[in-house]
């Protein structure tokens, strides 16, 4: 990798600021001062120091966050803080949410800069199960609840769509609280499924994605790296 690119990948410096740091003699390569931005370096073996500090490339990253309400999954700045605003890691803007949650939805959010892995998790072909807990405006009991469970198991035609949802699993915890397991990630899917059942979601929380479950000790706004087993589970 070119030295100026290596500097911009491993520090907050842009390519032009990296060139300036080189010119100013702030960089050493294997102990010797270096000024040529075009120098090719072996990122695995060469030792590059900026003002005496060793630089290393950030590898692919895999994180989980307990997304709080009123935080957005978008990349652009908007009305609310973004999830990447509350994660303190270098080059945080490279992390992409793996399937978005609405601004008012809480719970498990995965983030990565590995596009292929993200695709494996989100592609409907892979049928990765996501479990949501929804609080409902209106109680659903007895035959209504049974009917809803059946509808969800068969697939529901959402407003404005032409193909029904994949068969999903609905389980009522109480008449106003239900757990829904889906294997797709259509736009506002859970809220629209309950709307199609004549109800309204007043609060939504994602409990798990595939085998990865939100840990009880991860408070809203907290995040941690995924374990190698969690990464490999998709
Ligand atoms: N379905 C929704 O309606 N909202 C979410 O945030 C996630 C799934």
Short mmCIF file of C-alpha atoms and ligand atoms in Angstrom, two decimals:
data_model
loop_
_atom_site.label_atom_id
_atom_site.label_comp_id
_atom_site.label_asym_id
_atom_site.label_seq_id
_atom_site.Cartn_x
_atom_site.Cartn_y
_atom_site.Cartn_z
CA UNK A 1 0.00 0.00 0.00
CA UNK A 2 1.19 3.54 -0.73
CA UNK A 3 2.47 5.25 2.37
CA UNK A 4 0.16 8.28 2.14
CA UNK A 5 -2.84 5.96 1.80
CA UNK A 6 -1.65 3.90 4.77
CA UNK A 7 -1.44 7.10 6.84
CA UNK A 8 -4.94 8.17 5.83
CA UNK A 9 -6.32 4.68 6.58
CA UNK A 10 -4.77 4.50 10.04
CA UNK A 11 -5.16 8.08 11.32
CA UNK A 12 -7.74 10.86 10.99
CA UNK A 13 -5.44 12.53 8.42
CA UNK A 14 -6.66 13.05 4.86
CA UNK A 15 -4.30 12.08 2.02
CA UNK A 16 -3.12 15.69 1.65
CA UNK A 17 -2.56 16.14 5.39
CA UNK A 18 -0.70 12.82 5.35
CA UNK A 19 1.58 14.19 2.63
CA UNK A 20 2.18 17.28 4.72
CA UNK A 21 3.06 15.17 7.77
CA UNK A 22 5.53 13.27 5.58
CA UNK A 23 7.10 16.52 4.32
CA UNK A 24 7.34 17.80 7.91
CA UNK A 25 9.39 14.73 8.85
CA UNK A 26 6.78 13.38 11.25
CA UNK A 27 6.89 9.85 9.82
CA UNK A 28 9.46 7.05 10.07
CA UNK A 29 9.53 3.75 8.19
CA UNK A 30 11.36 0.95 10.00
CA UNK A 31 13.20 3.55 12.07
CA UNK A 32 14.24 5.85 9.22
CA UNK A 33 12.63 9.20 8.45
CA UNK A 34 10.67 9.04 5.19
CA UNK A 35 9.20 11.79 3.05
CA UNK A 36 8.05 10.10 -0.18
CA UNK A 37 4.28 9.67 -0.19
CA UNK A 38 4.43 7.13 -3.03
CA UNK A 39 6.64 4.67 -1.11
CA UNK A 40 5.07 1.19 -1.17
CA UNK A 41 4.92 -0.41 2.24
CA UNK A 42 4.23 -3.95 3.43
CA UNK A 43 1.35 -3.34 5.82
CA UNK A 44 1.93 -6.64 7.63
CA UNK A 45 5.63 -6.19 8.33
CA UNK A 46 6.80 -2.61 7.96
CA UNK A 47 6.84 -0.42 11.06
CA UNK A 48 5.41 3.04 10.40
CA UNK A 49 5.48 5.63 13.19
CA UNK A 50 3.74 9.00 13.14
CA UNK A 51 5.29 11.31 15.72
CA UNK A 52 6.65 8.22 17.43
CA UNK A 53 3.33 6.36 17.51
CA UNK A 54 3.03 2.99 15.76
CA UNK A 55 0.25 2.82 13.17
CA UNK A 56 -1.72 -0.32 12.37
CA UNK A 57 -4.50 -0.89 9.87
CA UNK A 58 -7.98 -1.37 11.23
CA UNK A 59 -9.25 -4.78 10.06
CA UNK A 60 -12.85 -5.65 9.38
CA UNK A 61 -15.02 -4.92 12.37
CA UNK A 62 -18.18 -6.52 13.71
CA UNK A 63 -20.10 -4.84 16.52
CA UNK A 64 -23.39 -5.15 18.33
CA UNK A 65 -25.17 -2.23 19.92
CA UNK A 66 -28.17 -1.91 22.17
CA UNK A 67 -29.79 0.79 20.08
CA UNK A 68 -31.65 3.30 22.21
CA UNK A 69 -34.74 5.17 20.99
CA UNK A 70 -34.22 8.55 19.32
CA UNK A 71 -31.01 7.50 17.58
CA UNK A 72 -30.94 7.06 13.80
CA UNK A 73 -29.35 4.32 11.70
CA UNK A 74 -28.67 6.69 8.78
CA UNK A 75 -25.28 7.86 7.57
CA UNK A 76 -26.42 11.44 7.00
CA UNK A 77 -26.83 13.86 9.86
CA UNK A 78 -30.49 14.58 10.60
CA UNK A 79 -32.76 15.46 13.44
CA UNK A 80 -31.44 12.81 15.83
CA UNK A 81 -27.95 11.61 16.74
CA UNK A 82 -26.76 8.74 14.55
CA UNK A 83 -25.66 5.36 15.92
CA UNK A 84 -22.16 6.10 14.64
CA UNK A 85 -22.14 9.27 16.79
CA UNK A 86 -22.31 7.18 19.95
CA UNK A 87 -19.61 4.65 19.01
CA UNK A 88 -16.09 5.76 19.77
CA UNK A 89 -13.80 3.84 17.39
CA UNK A 90 -11.42 5.05 14.66
CA UNK A 91 -12.97 5.48 11.19
CA UNK A 92 -16.41 4.95 12.67
CA UNK A 93 -18.06 6.28 9.50
CA UNK A 94 -17.07 3.07 7.74
CA UNK A 95 -19.37 1.03 9.95
CA UNK A 96 -22.77 0.34 8.42
CA UNK A 97 -25.82 -0.87 10.30
CA UNK A 98 -26.68 -4.41 9.21
CA UNK A 99 -30.36 -3.85 8.48
CA UNK A 100 -31.82 -0.67 9.86
CA UNK A 101 -34.01 -0.12 12.86
CA UNK A 102 -36.49 2.75 12.94
CA UNK A 103 -35.60 5.76 15.04
CA UNK A 104 -38.07 4.71 17.76
CA UNK A 105 -37.11 1.01 17.70
CA UNK A 106 -34.75 -0.23 20.40
CA UNK A 107 -32.64 -3.35 20.74
CA UNK A 108 -30.07 -5.38 18.90
CA UNK A 109 -28.31 -3.62 16.05
CA UNK A 110 -25.33 -5.17 14.28
CA UNK A 111 -22.75 -2.96 12.58
CA UNK A 112 -19.86 -3.84 10.31
CA UNK A 113 -17.59 -2.63 7.54
CA UNK A 114 -17.67 -6.09 5.93
CA UNK A 115 -20.15 -5.75 3.06
CA UNK A 116 -20.23 -9.46 2.25
CA UNK A 117 -20.99 -10.45 5.82
CA UNK A 118 -23.69 -7.80 6.02
CA UNK A 119 -25.25 -9.22 2.87
CA UNK A 120 -25.24 -12.72 4.36
CA UNK A 121 -27.13 -11.46 7.40
CA UNK A 122 -29.68 -9.35 5.54
CA UNK A 123 -30.30 -11.18 2.26
CA UNK A 124 -33.81 -12.70 2.35
CA UNK A 125 -32.32 -15.77 0.62
CA UNK A 126 -30.51 -16.66 3.83
CA UNK A 127 -33.71 -16.55 5.89
CA UNK A 128 -31.99 -15.24 8.98
CA UNK A 129 -34.54 -15.10 11.82
CA UNK A 130 -35.03 -11.79 13.60
CA UNK A 131 -37.05 -11.70 16.79
CA UNK A 132 -38.95 -8.55 17.73
CA UNK A 133 -41.08 -7.74 20.74
CA UNK A 134 -43.94 -5.39 19.93
CA UNK A 135 -46.19 -3.53 22.33
CA UNK A 136 -49.63 -3.11 20.80
CA UNK A 137 -52.22 -0.35 21.04
CA UNK A 138 -55.17 -2.77 21.13
CA UNK A 139 -55.37 -6.06 22.99
CA UNK A 140 -55.62 -9.22 20.86
CA UNK A 141 -57.12 -12.17 22.67
CA UNK A 142 -58.75 -15.53 22.03
CA UNK A 143 -60.02 -15.89 18.42
CA UNK A 144 -58.47 -12.57 17.34
CA UNK A 145 -55.07 -13.66 18.61
CA UNK A 146 -55.47 -17.12 17.02
CA UNK A 147 -56.49 -15.52 13.73
CA UNK A 148 -53.45 -13.18 13.86
CA UNK A 149 -51.08 -16.09 14.54
CA UNK A 150 -52.53 -17.96 11.54
CA UNK A 151 -52.36 -14.95 9.24
CA UNK A 152 -48.72 -14.39 10.14
CA UNK A 153 -47.92 -18.08 9.65
CA UNK A 154 -49.48 -18.00 6.18
CA UNK A 155 -47.95 -14.69 5.10
CA UNK A 156 -49.61 -11.30 4.98
CA UNK A 157 -50.04 -9.01 2.01
CA UNK A 158 -48.71 -5.64 3.14
CA UNK A 159 -50.23 -2.44 1.82
CA UNK A 160 -48.70 -1.41 -1.51
CA UNK A 161 -46.94 -4.77 -2.03
CA UNK A 162 -47.63 -7.63 -4.39
CA UNK A 163 -46.09 -10.59 -2.62
CA UNK A 164 -47.09 -11.73 0.84
CA UNK A 165 -44.56 -11.81 3.66
CA UNK A 166 -42.69 -15.07 4.25
CA UNK A 167 -44.32 -17.31 6.82
CA UNK A 168 -43.46 -15.92 10.26
CA UNK A 169 -44.10 -16.83 13.88
CA UNK A 170 -46.29 -14.76 16.17
CA UNK A 171 -46.57 -15.50 19.86
CA UNK A 172 -48.57 -13.46 22.33
CA UNK A 173 -46.83 -12.77 25.63
CA UNK A 174 -49.87 -10.82 26.87
CA UNK A 175 -52.86 -9.54 24.86
CA UNK A 176 -50.97 -6.28 24.23
CA UNK A 177 -47.45 -7.66 23.86
CA UNK A 178 -46.32 -10.06 21.13
CA UNK A 179 -43.12 -11.65 19.92
CA UNK A 180 -42.76 -11.79 16.14
CA UNK A 181 -40.06 -13.80 14.35
CA UNK A 182 -39.49 -12.83 10.73
CA UNK A 183 -36.89 -13.83 8.15
CA UNK A 184 -37.12 -10.78 5.90
CA UNK A 185 -36.36 -7.12 6.39
CA UNK A 186 -38.95 -5.19 4.43
CA UNK A 187 -39.44 -1.50 5.08
CA UNK A 188 -41.09 -1.01 8.51
CA UNK A 189 -42.05 -4.67 8.23
CA UNK A 190 -43.15 -5.38 11.77
CA UNK A 191 -45.21 -2.22 12.13
CA UNK A 192 -46.82 -2.82 8.73
CA UNK A 193 -47.62 -6.44 9.57
CA UNK A 194 -49.46 -5.39 12.71
CA UNK A 195 -51.16 -2.60 10.75
CA UNK A 196 -52.35 -5.25 8.28
CA UNK A 197 -53.77 -7.13 11.27
CA UNK A 198 -55.70 -4.01 12.26
CA UNK A 199 -53.47 -3.05 15.19
CA UNK A 200 -50.78 -0.47 15.90
CA UNK A 201 -47.29 -0.95 17.34
CA UNK A 202 -46.64 1.49 20.18
CA UNK A 203 -43.11 0.25 21.01
CA UNK A 204 -40.76 -2.10 19.19
CA UNK A 205 -37.64 -3.87 20.42
CA UNK A 206 -35.35 -6.30 18.56
CA UNK A 207 -34.31 -9.18 20.75
CA UNK A 208 -32.10 -11.20 18.38
CA UNK A 209 -30.73 -11.64 14.88
CA UNK A 210 -29.98 -15.24 13.95
CA UNK A 211 -28.22 -16.82 16.92
CA UNK A 212 -27.01 -13.47 18.23
CA UNK A 213 -29.10 -12.35 21.19
CA UNK A 214 -28.97 -8.94 22.84
CA UNK A 215 -27.24 -9.56 26.19
CA UNK A 216 -29.10 -8.46 29.32
CA UNK A 217 -26.05 -6.57 30.56
CA UNK A 218 -25.71 -4.38 27.46
CA UNK A 219 -27.52 -1.18 28.41
CA UNK A 220 -29.16 1.10 25.83
CA UNK A 221 -26.43 3.02 23.99
CA UNK A 222 -23.73 0.47 24.88
CA UNK A 223 -21.93 -1.65 22.30
CA UNK A 224 -19.37 -4.40 22.16
CA UNK A 225 -17.45 -6.34 19.52
CA UNK A 226 -19.02 -9.59 18.34
CA UNK A 227 -17.21 -12.74 19.39
CA UNK A 228 -15.61 -14.91 16.65
CA UNK A 229 -18.43 -17.45 17.23
CA UNK A 230 -21.10 -14.79 16.76
CA UNK A 231 -19.43 -13.58 13.56
CA UNK A 232 -19.15 -17.12 12.21
CA UNK A 233 -22.75 -17.98 13.12
CA UNK A 234 -24.11 -16.31 9.95
N1 LIG B 1 -39.82 -3.46 11.54
C1 LIG B 1 -40.25 -2.21 11.79
O1 LIG B 1 -41.39 -1.87 11.54
N2 LIG B 1 -39.37 -1.35 12.35
C2 LIG B 1 -38.10 -1.68 12.67
O2 LIG B 1 -37.34 -0.86 13.20
C3 LIG B 1 -37.68 -2.99 12.40
C4 LIG B 1 -38.56 -3.87 11.83
#
